[in-house]
XYZ file of C-alpha atoms in Angstrom:
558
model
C 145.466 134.524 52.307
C 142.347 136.297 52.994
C 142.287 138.001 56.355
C 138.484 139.003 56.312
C 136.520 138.223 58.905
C 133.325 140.195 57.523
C 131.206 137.910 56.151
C 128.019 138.342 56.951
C 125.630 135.026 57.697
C 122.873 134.078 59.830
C 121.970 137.459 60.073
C 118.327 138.382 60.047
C 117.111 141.565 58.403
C 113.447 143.054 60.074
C 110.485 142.590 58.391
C 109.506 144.999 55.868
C 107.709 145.269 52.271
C 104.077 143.991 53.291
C 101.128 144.516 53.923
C 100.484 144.985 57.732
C 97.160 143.763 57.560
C 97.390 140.607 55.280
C 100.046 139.245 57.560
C 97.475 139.586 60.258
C 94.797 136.918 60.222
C 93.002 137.702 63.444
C 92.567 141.614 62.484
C 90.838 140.791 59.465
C 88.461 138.227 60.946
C 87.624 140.501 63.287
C 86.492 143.135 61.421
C 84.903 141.035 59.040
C 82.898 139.830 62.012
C 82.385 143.646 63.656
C 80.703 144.587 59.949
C 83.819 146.658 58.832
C 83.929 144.253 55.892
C 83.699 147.538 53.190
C 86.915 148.875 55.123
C 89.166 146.020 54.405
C 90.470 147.729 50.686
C 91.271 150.972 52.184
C 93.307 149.523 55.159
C 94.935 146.615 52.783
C 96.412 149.982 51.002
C 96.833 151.521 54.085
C 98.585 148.325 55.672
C 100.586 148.529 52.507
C 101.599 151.989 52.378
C 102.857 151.824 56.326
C 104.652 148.113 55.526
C 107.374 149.473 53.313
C 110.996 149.929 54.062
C 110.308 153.825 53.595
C 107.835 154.404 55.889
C 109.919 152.570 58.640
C 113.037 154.870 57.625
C 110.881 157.816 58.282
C 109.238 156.835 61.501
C 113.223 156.021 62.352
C 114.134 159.277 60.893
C 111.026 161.152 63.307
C 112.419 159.868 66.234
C 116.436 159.778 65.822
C 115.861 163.455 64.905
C 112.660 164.793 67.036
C 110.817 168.252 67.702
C 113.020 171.364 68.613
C 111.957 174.394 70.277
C 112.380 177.970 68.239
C 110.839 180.640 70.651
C 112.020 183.555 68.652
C 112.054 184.237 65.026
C 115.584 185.865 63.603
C 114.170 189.514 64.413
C 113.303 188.549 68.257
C 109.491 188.164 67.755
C 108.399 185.554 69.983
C 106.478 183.168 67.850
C 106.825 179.815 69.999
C 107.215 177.591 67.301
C 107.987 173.819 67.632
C 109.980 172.332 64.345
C 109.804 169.139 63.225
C 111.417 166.503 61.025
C 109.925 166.540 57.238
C 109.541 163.081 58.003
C 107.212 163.587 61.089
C 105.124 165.820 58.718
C 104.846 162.543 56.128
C 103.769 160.326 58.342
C 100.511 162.793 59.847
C 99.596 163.015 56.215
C 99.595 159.365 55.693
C 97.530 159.172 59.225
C 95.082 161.621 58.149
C 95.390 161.300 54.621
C 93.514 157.782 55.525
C 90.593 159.284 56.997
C 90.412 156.657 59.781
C 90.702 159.327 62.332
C 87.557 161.236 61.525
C 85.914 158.002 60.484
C 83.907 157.705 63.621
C 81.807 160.872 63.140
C 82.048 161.208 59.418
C 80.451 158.059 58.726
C 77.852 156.096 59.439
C 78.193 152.414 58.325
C 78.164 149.975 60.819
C 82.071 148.862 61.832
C 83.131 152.356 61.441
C 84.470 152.479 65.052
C 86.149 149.486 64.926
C 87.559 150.834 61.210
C 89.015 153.606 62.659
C 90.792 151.365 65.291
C 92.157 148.971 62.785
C 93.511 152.366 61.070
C 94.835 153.359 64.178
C 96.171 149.845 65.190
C 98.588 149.782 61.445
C 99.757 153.118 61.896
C 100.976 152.464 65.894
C 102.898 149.248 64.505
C 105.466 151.828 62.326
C 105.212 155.053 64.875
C 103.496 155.786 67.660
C 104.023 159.136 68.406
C 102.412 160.574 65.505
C 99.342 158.696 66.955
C 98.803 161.600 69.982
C 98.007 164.570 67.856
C 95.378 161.957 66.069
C 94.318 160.944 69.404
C 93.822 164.152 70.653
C 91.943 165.967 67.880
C 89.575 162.418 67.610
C 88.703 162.786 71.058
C 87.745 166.380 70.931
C 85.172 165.772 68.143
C 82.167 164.555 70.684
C 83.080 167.429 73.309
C 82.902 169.994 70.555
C 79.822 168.494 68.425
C 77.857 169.498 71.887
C 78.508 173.037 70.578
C 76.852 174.391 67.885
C 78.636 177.398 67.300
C 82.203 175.747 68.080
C 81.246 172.955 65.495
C 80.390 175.376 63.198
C 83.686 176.988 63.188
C 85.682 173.918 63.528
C 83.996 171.039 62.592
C 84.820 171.060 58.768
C 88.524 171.671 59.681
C 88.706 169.136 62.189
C 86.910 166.315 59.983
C 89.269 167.194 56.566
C 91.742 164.648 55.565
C 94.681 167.306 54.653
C 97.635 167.137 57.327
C 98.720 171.346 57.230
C 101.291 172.208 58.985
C 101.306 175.670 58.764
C 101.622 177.970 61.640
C 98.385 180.314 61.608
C 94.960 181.350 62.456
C 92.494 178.311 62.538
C 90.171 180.687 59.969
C 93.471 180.260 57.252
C 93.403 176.312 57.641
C 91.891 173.769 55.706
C 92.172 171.646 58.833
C 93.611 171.685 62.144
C 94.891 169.410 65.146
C 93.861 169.549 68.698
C 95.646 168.900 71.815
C 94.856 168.809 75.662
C 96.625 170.582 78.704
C 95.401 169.231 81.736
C 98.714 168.565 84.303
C 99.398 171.056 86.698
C 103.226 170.187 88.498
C 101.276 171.006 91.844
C 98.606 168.493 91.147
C 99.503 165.956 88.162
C 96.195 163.523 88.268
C 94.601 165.289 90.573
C 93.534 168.180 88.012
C 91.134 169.923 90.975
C 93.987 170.982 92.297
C 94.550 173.320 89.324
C 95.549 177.011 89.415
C 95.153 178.190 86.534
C 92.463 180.974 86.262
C 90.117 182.016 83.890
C 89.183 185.734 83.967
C 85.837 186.765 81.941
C 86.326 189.120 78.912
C 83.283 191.991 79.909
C 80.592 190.385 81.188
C 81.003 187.327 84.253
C 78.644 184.800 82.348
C 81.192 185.809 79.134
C 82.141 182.218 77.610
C 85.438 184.456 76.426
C 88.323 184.341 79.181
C 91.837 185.380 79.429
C 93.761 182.568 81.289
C 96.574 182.719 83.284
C 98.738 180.110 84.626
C 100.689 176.884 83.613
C 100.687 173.779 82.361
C 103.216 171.161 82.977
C 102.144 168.409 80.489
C 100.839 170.231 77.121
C 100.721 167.291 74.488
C 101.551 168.179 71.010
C 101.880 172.351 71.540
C 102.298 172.958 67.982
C 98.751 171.724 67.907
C 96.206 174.994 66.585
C 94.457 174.614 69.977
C 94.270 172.724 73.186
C 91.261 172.014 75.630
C 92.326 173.001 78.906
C 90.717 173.459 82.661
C 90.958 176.548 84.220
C 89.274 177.887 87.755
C 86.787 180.471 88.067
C 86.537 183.545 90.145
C 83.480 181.475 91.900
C 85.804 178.483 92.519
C 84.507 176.191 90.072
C 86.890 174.744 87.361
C 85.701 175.349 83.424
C 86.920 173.827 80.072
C 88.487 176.397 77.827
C 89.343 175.941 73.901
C 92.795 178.106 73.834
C 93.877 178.337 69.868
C 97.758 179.260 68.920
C 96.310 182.540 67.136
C 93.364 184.809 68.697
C 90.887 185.774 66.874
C 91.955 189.182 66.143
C 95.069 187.646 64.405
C 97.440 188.221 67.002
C 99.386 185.364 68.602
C 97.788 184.216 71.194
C 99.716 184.261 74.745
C 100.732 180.822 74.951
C 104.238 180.893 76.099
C 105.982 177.457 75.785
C 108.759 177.392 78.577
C 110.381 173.987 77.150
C 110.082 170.951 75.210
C 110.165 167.441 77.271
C 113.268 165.227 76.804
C 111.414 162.107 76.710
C 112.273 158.465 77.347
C 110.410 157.587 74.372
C 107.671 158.980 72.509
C 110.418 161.226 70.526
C 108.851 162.409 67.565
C 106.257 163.977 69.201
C 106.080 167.052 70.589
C 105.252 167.582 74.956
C 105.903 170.761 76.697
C 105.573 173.080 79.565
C 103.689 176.341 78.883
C 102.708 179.187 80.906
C 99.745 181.331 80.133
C 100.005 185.354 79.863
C 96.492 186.392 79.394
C 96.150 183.638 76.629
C 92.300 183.938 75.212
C 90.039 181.058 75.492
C 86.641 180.202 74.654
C 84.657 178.109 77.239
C 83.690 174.868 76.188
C 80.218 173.688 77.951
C 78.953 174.592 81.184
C 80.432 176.863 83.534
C 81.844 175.102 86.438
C 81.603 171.753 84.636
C 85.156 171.655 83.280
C 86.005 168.383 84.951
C 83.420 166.268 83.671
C 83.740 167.879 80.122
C 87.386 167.367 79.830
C 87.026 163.451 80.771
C 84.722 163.080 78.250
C 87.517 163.862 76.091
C 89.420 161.713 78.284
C 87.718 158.679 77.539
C 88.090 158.263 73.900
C 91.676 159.343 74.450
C 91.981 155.859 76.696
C 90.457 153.939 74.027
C 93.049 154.900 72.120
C 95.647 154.211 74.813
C 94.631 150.507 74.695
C 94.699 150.712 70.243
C 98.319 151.977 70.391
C 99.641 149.485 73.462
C 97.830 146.594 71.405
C 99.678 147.982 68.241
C 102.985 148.304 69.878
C 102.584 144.208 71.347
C 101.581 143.397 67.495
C 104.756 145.242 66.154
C 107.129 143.392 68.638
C 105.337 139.746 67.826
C 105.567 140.159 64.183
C 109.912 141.335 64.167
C 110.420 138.215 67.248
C 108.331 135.670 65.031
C 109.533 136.500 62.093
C 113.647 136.966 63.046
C 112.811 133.295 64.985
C 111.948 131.953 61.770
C 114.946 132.242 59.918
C 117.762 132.992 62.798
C 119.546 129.442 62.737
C 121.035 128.754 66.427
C 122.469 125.609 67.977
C 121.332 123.494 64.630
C 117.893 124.952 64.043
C 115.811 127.627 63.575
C 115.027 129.307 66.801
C 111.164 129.312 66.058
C 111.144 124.988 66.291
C 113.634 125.073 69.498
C 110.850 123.991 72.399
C 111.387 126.890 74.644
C 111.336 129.898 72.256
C 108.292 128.103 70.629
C 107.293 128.438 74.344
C 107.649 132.039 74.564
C 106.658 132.884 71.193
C 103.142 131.186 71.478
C 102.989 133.330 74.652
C 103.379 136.436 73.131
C 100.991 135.300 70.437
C 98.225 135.002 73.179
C 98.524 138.100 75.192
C 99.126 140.083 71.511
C 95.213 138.366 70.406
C 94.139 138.549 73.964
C 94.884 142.342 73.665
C 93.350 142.607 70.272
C 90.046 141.119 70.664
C 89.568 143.038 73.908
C 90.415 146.776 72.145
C 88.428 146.126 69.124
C 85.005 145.289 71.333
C 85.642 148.232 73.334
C 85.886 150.576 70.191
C 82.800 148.682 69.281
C 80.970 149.593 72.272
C 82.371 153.552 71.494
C 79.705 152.616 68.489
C 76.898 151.027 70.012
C 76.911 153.836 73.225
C 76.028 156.368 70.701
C 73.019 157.934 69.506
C 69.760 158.262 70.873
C 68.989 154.832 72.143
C 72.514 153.170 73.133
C 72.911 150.158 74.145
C 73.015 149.529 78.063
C 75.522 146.700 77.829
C 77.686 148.525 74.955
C 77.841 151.293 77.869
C 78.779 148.985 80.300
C 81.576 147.895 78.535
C 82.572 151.709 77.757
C 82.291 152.854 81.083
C 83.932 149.727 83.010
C 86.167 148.291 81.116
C 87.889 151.243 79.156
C 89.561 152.004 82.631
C 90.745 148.628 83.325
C 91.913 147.952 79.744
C 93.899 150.734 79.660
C 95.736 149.450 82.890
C 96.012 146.100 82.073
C 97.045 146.259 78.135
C 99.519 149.202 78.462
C 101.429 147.480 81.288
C 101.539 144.335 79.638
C 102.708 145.886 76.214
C 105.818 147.110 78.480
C 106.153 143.416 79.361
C 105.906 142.229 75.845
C 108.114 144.604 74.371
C 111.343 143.478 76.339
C 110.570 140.087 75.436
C 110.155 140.673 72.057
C 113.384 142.679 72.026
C 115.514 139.584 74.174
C 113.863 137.450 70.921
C 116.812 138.994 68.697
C 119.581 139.541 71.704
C 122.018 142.561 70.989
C 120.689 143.020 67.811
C 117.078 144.216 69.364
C 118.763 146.277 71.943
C 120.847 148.600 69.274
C 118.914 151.702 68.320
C 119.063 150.593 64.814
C 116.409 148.184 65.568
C 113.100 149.326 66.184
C 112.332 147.090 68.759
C 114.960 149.152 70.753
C 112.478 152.154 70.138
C 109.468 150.225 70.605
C 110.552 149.266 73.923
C 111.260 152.715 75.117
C 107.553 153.942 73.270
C 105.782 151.358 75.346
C 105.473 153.181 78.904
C 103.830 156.144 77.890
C 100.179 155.009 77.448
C 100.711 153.518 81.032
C 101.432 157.136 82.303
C 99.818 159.687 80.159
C 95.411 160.206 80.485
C 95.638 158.320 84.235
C 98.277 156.370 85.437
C 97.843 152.595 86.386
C 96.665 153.427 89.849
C 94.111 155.993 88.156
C 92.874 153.295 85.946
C 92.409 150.648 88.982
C 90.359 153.739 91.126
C 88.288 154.763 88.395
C 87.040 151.445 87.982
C 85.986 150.558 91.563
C 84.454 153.962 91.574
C 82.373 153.268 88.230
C 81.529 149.817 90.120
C 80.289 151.412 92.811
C 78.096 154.292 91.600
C 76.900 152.725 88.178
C 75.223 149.525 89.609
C 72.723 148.911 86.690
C 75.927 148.744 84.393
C 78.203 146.632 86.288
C 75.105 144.225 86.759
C 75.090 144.134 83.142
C 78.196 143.759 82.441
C 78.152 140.548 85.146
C 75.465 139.116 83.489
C 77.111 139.338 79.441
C 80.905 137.475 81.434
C 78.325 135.048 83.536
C 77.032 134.176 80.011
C 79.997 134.042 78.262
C 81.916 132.052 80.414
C 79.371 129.065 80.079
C 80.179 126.297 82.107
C 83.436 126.529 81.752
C 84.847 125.799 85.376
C 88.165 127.954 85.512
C 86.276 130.760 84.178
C 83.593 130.315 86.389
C 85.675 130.371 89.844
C 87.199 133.322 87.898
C 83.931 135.380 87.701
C 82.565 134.209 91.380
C 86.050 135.438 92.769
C 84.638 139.272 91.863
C 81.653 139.036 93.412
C 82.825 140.725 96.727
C 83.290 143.687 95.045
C 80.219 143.482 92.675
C 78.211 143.616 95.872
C 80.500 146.183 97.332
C 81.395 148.308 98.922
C 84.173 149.404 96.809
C 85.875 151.863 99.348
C 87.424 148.556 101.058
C 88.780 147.190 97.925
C 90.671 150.297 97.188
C 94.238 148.077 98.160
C 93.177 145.511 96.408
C 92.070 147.276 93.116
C 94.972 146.481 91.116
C 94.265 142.822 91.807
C 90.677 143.728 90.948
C 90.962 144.903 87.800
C 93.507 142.462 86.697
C 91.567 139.155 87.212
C 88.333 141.027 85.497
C 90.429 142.099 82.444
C 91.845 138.296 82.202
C 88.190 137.354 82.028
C 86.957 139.728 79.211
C 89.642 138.476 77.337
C 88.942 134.764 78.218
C 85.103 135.372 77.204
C 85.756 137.347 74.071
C 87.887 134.865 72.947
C 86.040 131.716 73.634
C 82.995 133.459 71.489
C 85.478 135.123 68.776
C 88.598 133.113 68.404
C 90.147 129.820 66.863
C 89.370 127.023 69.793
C 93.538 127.146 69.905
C 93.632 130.785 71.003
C 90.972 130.650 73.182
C 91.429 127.217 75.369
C 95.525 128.274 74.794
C 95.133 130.985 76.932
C 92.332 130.062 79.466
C 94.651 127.212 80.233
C 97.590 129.383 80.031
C 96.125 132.521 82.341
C 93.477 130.488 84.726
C 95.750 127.384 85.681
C 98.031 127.204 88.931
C 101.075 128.422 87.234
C 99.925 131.382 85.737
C 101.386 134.928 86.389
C 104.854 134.491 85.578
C 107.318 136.096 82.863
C 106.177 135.066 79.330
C 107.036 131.563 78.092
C 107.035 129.921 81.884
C 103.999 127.786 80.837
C 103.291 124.221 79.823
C 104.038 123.639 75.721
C 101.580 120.898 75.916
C 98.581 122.505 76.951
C 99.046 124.914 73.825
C 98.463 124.013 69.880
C 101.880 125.831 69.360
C 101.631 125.221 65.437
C 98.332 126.606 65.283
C 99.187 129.508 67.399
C 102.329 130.742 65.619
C 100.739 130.259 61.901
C 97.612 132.500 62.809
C 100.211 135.273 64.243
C 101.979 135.810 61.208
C 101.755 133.176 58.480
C 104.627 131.295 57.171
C 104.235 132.184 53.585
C 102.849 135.668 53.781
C 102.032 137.896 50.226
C 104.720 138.678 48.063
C 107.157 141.611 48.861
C 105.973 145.025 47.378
């Protein structure tokens, strides 16, 4: 007799061995449509390279077995060092290997923006902590392009596609990363109420300082340098580039006090460091530290909403596809009504998401140069903020439903839904929390009038005469019309119902009619704002919906 009871069946392995980007209709239509057409070869091989069983192992690997501290080398030098998995290493030089993190500034074509954003939307579908270093350096590139002499010195190493990571001056590096101290424990958001002082080298106008002070978020400190805000004898609060190395070759004072045990976001590095007289070149004007540093702050949002809309794709892709073939009470779970429910929910917000990110990177595009577009500004200055609220909170949403989608099986920390879940907070804290978000916007609506008419006048026409969307739109005038200091309690609310719109309006002009009428009727009817799936099946094209998420006979395994 055979007492085994280990036979395995109806078991569901995750999906792995394609191409990220051929199982994704809607990306490639998009960027097809956003003139990014010459990109799709590169990020097919891109989509392919990040798709296979080994990349997943080492984005598992990267995270089971994340950064560690080493202050001192074995002769009690202090040298500050933060070591890493080999396999964190392999997946930055996949990232920048790629190119799509530099694409932005060292390329031209039209679609390059939203190029780089497809690039960055693959990579945040395997791991998403390798993303913050890429984040980081990317939105340094404008601040320091304003500089002639600082893009001299760093702009060739900051554009290369080499990942080295090699602990040593910036002048002995093919390339370097960038990272951003800003959080003070005293102040958190509220970075003019740093401390941290900045102490001219000879002369007062000197741009060289010697900082002293702390900082209690420092993203990615093995990065070669950091932008970071320091006050002024005169009060004022200035930007400061502070490398690992000084320029005489010495280490440079920048003493890192601890690494952050993280809910999530475990292969990369955050820490607390105090500054000793750490050197530091000023980066713009004197006194004009805040404004400079936001700057950087902005594209770093963008990217907030790229790697929340990545991490809702990665979840709707593993629950689709496990739903497919996971039999349950005499089906497939994908054709029992309510999990087709819930699925073709997800499918929605994960589009809804998509459409929305990829017009604001195209907006990064169309804001540049010297004559940018008004309304692409509009869109960069307005709805960046309220994207980044809306998107990253709903990813945290998404990603528990995804998980439920495979029961115990997504809550074990072999799957990677069960890291996925725990990654998903962090864009909703980190560069402005949700409350941040919701201020900044009322604030832009307030003091950029010419923009937020603009940006009234592209959702008036977009939303036609369709009548939900319409109420929808009328329902922000008050606000519009202002003042905005009274709808400070209400801002949440605010930008919630405006987000819902942009989506609504960029999907009625870029989407299948089922996407687009799916979720109008799904987000604008009277039983709308509940947990995902509570909605009526028979408003939705469910078949058309599911098939455009992830296709039923995708390519051939690699």
């Amino acid at each position: 007799m055979d007492w085994s009871t280990h036979s395995v069946s109806n078991q569901v392995d995750e999906l792995r061995d394609v191409d990220l980007l051929a199982i994704d209709p809607a990306l490639q239509q998009h960027l097809r449509r956003l003139g990014a057409a010459w990109a799709l070869p590169g990020l097919h091989a891109y989509g392919t390279a990040l798709g296979r069983s080994t990349t997943f192992e080492q984005a598992a690997q990267a995270n089971a077995q994340g950064p560690v501290l080493q202050r001192f080398d074995a002769r009690g030098r202090r040298i500050d060092d933060v070591r890493f998995h080999p396999d964190w290493h392999a997946l930055l030089t996949l990232l920048r290997g790629q190119g799509w993190m530099a694409r932005p500034f060292a390329d031209r074509r039209p679609g390059r923006w939203a190029a780089a954003a497809a690039g960055m939307l693959l990579h945040g579908q395997v791991e998403a902590g390798s993303l913050c270093p890429a984040t980081m350096t990317q939105a340094a590139i404008p601040v320091l392009r304003r500089d002639p002499a600082l893009w001299a010195w760093l702009g060739e190493r900051l554009l290369d596609a080499r990942h080295d990571p090699s602990d040593r001056p910036i002048d002995a590096k093919p390339s370097i990363w960038l990272g951003m101290g800003m959080t003070e424990k005293q102040g958190g958001s509220d970075v003019r109420a740093n401390t941290t002082t900045a102490t001219p080298i000879g002369s007062p106008d000197s741009a060289e300082a010697l900082l002293r002070g702390h900082k209690w978020f420092y993203s990615a400190p093995s990065s070669d340098a950091h932008l970071v805000v320091a006050r002024t004898a005169e009060g004022g609060l200035s930007c400061y580039l502070v490398p690992r190395w000084r320029p005489d070759g010495r280490r440079n004072a920048v003493r890192i006090q601890r690494l952050k045990d993280k809910l999530g976001n475990r292969s990369n590095a955050s820490g607390e460091v105090e500054f000793e007289d750490a050197w530091g070149l000023r980066v713009g004007e004197p006194g004009r530290g805040i404004p400079t540093i936001l700057e950087m702050a902005t594209h770093t949002r963008l990217n907030c909403v790229l790697g929340s809309t990545a991490l809702m794709r990665a979840g709707l892709v593993q629950a689709l596809a496990y739903a497919r073939q996971r039999q349950a009470f005499g089906r497939p779970l994908a054709q029992q009504p309510l999990m087709r429910s819930v699925l073709a929910d997800l499918a929605l917000e994960s589009e809804a998401a998509l459409v929305l990110a990829l017009r604001l990177a195209q907006a990064f595009e169309d804001a540049e140069g010297h004559a940018p577009d008004p309304l692409a500004r509009a869109w960069q200055r307005l709805m960046t903020p309220a994207a980044k609220l809306w998107v990253c909170k709903r990813a945290v949403a998404q990603a528990g439903e995804a998980l439920e989608v495979l029961g115990g099986n997504g809550y074990v920390e072999e799957s990677s839904l069960a890291r996925l879940y725990r990654e998903a907070p962090v864009n909703s804290v980190w560069e402005g929390s949700g409350n941040v978000m919701a201020l900044d916007l009322l604030r832009a609506l307030g003091r950029e009038r010419e923009a937020a008419q603009r940006l009234w006048d592209d959702l008036a026409e977009g939303c036609g005469d369709e009548p939900r969307l319409r109420a929808a739109l009328h329902a922000l005038a008050p606000v519009w019309q202002g003042p905005t200091d009274a709808a400070e309690g209400q801002a949440r609310q605010i930008t919630q119902r405006l987000v819902l719109l942009a989506q609504a309006v960029l999907l009625r002009r870029h989407a299948p009619a089922a996407v687009a009428e799916g979720f109008i009727a799904t987000r604008f009817g009277p039983d709308t704002g509940g947990i995902f799936g509570a909605l009526d099946p028979a408003a939705l094209d469910v078949d058309a919906l599911l098939a455009r998420a992830l296709p039923e006979a995708p390519p051939d395994g690699l």
